[in-house]
Short mmCIF file of C-alpha atoms in Angstrom, two decimals:
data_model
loop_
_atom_site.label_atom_id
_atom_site.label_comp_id
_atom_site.label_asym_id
_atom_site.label_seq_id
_atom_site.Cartn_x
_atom_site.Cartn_y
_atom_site.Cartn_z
CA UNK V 1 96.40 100.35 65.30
CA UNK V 2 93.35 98.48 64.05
CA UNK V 3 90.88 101.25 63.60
CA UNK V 4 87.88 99.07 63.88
CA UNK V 5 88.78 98.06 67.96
CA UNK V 6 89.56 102.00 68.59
CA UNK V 7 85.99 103.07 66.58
CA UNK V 8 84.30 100.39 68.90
CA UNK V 9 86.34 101.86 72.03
CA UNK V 10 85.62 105.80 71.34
CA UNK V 11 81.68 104.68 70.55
CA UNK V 12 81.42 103.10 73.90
CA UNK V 13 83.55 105.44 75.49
CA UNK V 14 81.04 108.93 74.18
CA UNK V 15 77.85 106.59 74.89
CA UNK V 16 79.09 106.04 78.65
CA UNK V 17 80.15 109.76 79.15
CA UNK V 18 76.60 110.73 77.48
CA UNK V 19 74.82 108.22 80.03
CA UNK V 20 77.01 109.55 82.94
CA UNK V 21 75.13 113.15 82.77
CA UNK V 22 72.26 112.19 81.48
CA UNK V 23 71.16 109.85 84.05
CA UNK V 24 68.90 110.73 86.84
CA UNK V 25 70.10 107.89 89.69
CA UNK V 26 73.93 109.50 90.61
CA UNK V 27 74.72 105.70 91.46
CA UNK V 28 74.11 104.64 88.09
CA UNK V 29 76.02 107.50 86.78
CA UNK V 30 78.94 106.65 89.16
CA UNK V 31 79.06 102.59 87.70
CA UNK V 32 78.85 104.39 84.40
CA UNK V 33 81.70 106.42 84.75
CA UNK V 34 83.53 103.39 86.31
CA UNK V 35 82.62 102.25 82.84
CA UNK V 36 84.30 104.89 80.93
CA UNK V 37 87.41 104.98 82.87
CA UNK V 38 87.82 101.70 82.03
CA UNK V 39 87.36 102.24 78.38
CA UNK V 40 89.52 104.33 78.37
CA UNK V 41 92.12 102.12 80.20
CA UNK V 42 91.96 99.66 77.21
CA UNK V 43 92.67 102.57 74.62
CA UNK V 44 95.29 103.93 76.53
CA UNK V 45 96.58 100.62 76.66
CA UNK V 46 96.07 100.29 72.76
CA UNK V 47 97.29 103.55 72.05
CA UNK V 48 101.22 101.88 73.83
CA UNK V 49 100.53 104.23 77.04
CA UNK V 50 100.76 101.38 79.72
CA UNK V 51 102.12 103.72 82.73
CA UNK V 52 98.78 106.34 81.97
CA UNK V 53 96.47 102.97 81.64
CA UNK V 54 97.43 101.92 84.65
CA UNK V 55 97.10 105.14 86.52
CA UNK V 56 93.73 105.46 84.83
CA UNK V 57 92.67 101.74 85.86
CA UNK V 58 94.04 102.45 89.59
CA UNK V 59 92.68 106.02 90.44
CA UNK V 60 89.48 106.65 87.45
CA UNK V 61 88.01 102.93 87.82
CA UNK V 62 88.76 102.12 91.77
CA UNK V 63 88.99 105.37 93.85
CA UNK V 64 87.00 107.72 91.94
CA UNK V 65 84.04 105.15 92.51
CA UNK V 66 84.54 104.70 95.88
CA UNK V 67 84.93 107.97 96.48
CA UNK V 68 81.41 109.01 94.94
CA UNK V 69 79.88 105.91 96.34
CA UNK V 70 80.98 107.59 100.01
CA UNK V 71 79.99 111.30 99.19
CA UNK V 72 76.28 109.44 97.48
CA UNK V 73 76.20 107.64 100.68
CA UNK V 74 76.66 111.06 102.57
CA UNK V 75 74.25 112.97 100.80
CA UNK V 76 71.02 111.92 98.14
CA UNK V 77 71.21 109.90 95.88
CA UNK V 78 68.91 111.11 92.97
CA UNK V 79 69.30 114.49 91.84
CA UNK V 80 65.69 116.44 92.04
CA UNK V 81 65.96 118.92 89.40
CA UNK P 1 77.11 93.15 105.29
CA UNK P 2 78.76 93.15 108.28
CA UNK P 3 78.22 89.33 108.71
CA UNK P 4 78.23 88.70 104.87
CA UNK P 5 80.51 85.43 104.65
CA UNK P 6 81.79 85.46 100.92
CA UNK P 7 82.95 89.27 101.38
CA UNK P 8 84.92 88.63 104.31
CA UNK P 9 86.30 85.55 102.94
CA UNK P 10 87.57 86.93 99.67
CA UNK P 11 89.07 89.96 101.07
CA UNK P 12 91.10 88.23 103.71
CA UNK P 13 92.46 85.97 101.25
CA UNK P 14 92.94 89.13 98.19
CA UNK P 15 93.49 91.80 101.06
CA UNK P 16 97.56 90.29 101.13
CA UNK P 17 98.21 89.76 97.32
CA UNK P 18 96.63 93.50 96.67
CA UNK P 19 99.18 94.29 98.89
CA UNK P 20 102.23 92.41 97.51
CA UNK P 21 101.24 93.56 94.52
CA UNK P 22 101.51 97.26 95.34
CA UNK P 23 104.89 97.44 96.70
CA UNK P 24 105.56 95.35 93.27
CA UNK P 25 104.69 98.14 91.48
CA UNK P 26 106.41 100.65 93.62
CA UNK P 27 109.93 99.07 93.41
CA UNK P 28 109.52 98.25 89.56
CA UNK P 29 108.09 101.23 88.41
CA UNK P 30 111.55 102.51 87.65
CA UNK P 31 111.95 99.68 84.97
CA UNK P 32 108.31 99.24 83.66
CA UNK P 33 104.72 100.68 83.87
CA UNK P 34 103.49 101.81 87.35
CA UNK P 35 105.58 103.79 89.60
CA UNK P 36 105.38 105.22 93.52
CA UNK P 37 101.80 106.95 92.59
CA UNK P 38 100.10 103.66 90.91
CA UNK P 39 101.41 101.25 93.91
CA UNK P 40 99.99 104.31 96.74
CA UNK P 41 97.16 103.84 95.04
CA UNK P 42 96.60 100.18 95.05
CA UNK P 43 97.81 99.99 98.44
CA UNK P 44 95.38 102.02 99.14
CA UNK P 45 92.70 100.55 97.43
CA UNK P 46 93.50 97.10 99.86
CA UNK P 47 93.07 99.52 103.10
CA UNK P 48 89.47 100.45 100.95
CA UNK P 49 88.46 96.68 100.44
CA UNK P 50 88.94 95.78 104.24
CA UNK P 51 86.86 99.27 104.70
CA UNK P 52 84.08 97.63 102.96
CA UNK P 53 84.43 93.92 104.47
CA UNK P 54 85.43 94.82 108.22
CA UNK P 55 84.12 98.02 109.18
CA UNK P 56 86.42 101.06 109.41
CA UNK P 57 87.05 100.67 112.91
CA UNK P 58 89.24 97.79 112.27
CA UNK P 59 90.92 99.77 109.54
CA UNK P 60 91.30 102.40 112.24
CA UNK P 61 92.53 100.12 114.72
CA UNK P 62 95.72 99.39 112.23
CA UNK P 63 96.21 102.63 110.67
CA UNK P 64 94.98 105.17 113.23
CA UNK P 65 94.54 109.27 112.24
CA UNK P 66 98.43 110.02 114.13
CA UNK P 67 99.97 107.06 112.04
CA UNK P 68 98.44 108.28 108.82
CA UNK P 69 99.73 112.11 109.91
CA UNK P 70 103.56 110.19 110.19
CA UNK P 71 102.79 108.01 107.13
CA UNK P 72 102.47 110.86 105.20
CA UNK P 73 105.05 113.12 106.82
CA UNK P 74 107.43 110.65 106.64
CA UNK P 75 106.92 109.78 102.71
CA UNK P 76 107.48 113.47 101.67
CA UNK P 77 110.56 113.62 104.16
CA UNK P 78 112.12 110.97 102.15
CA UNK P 79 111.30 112.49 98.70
CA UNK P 80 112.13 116.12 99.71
CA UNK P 81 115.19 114.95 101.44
CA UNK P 82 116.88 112.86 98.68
CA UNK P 83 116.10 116.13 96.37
CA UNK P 84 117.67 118.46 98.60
CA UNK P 85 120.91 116.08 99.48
CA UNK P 86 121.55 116.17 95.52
CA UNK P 87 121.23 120.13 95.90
CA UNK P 88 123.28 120.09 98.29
CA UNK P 89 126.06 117.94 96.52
CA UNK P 90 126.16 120.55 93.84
CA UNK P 91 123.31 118.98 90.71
CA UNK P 92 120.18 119.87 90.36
CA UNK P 93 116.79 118.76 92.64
CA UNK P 94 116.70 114.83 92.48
CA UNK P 95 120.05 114.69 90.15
CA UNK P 96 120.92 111.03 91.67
CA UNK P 97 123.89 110.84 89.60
CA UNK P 98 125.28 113.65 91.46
CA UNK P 99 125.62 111.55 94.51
CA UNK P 100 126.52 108.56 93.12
CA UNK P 101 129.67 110.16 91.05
CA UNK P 102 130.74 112.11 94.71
CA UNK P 103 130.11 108.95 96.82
CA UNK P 104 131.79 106.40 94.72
CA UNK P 105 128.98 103.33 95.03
CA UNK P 106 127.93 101.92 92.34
CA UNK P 107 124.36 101.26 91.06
CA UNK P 108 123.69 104.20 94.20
CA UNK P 109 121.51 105.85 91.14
CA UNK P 110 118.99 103.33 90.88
CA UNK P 111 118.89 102.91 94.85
CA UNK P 112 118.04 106.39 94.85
CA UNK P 113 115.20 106.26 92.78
CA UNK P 114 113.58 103.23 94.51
CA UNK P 115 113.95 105.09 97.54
CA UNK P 116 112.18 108.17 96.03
CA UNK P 117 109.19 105.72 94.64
CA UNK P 118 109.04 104.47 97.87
CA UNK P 119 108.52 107.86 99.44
CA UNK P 120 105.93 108.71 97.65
CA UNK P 121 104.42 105.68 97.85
CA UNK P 122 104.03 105.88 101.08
CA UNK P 123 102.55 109.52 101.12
CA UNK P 124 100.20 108.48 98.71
CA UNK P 125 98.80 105.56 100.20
CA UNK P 126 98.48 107.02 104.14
CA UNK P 127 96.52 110.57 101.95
CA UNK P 128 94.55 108.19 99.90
CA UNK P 129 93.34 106.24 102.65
CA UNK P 130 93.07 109.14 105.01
CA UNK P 131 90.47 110.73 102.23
CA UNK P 132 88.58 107.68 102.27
CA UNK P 133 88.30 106.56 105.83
CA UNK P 134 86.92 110.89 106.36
CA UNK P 135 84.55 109.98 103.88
CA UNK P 136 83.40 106.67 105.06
CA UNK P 137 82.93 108.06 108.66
CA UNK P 138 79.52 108.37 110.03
CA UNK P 139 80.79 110.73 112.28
CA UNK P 140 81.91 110.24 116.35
CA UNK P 141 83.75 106.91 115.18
CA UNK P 142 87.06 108.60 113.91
CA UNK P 143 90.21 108.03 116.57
#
């Protein structure tokens, strides 16, 4: 639609997915992909795909993290390579 | 955190409209955006939420390991069995219209497909929060 809000969206959305591997602590790359899911929530909502947002808002943003956040918890937390 | 006032205070008071809001989405995903799998989900996401501001035993002590077995048991029985009755009536696998043309009842189409939503809503949310509770346990506190 406007192309200016969906330039600033995909930016934002390859700068998070960059950060999320490149970062050493896995809990900051876990808040980061929270990040990017829900980027991509508002351009699925942009792009007229309100049932996918919402699946991606529901599942990406809220279980993913607490799912990582658990398995983190479980295991280390920063990666030693 | 256990003793963490403003946690346990918000959560008991969003804990019920999370809640509400799920089986919202389940019965009106037929008509708008969401649908049984969005509303599991956030139901879900309320059993996660007490998780974090209770403890998991007192998520345990409401939805214990056999009740999340018949939760989600229960939910496919509902979905599987509403696809096989239309097989059985002569359409094809979750052909409501089937039913409702042999039956005679009006509007038995869109009961149907609630009661589908609701199926799998329920499946969802008992796997959902069966993944998370296995994850969250330290081990020795599971029932």
């Amino acid at each position: 639609m406007i192309w200016e809000l969906d330039f600033a969206l995909l930016l934002f959305m390859i700068l998070c997915a960059i950060a999320a591997i490149t970062v050493r602590d896995l809990l900051h790359a876990t808040i980061v992909l929270a990040a990017y899911s829900l980027l991509m929530t508002v351009l699925w909502s942009v792009m007229n795909a309100v049932d996918v947002a919402f699946t991606e808002a529901a599942v990406g943003a809220g279980i993913t993290t607490v799912l990582f956040i658990a398995a983190i918890a479980r295991t280390r937390r920063s990666s030693s390579d | 955190m256990r003793e963490n006032v403003v946690i346990r205070t918000v959560s008991r008071i969003a804990v019920p409209f999370i809640q509400v809001f799920a089986l919202y989405v389940i019965v009106h995903g037929a008509l708008g955006a969401g649908g049984g799998f969005q509303g599991g989900v956030v139901f879900a996401a309320s059993f996660i939420l007490m998780t974090v501001a209770f403890g998991l035993t007192s998520v345990r002590k409401r939805l214990s390991n056999k009740w999340i077995v018949v939760y989600s048991v229960l939910g496919i029985t509902i979905y599987a069995g509403i696809g096989l009755l239309c097989l059985l009536m002569g359409g094809n696998y979750l052909e409501y219209g089937v039913i409702e043309t042999i039956l005679g009842i009006p509007h038995l189409h869109g009961y149907l497909l609630d009661a589908v939503e609701i199926g799998i809503g329920i499946t969802v949310m008992a796997v959902m929060t069966s993944i998370i509770c296995d994850m969250a346990d330290k081990g020795g506190e599971s029932s």
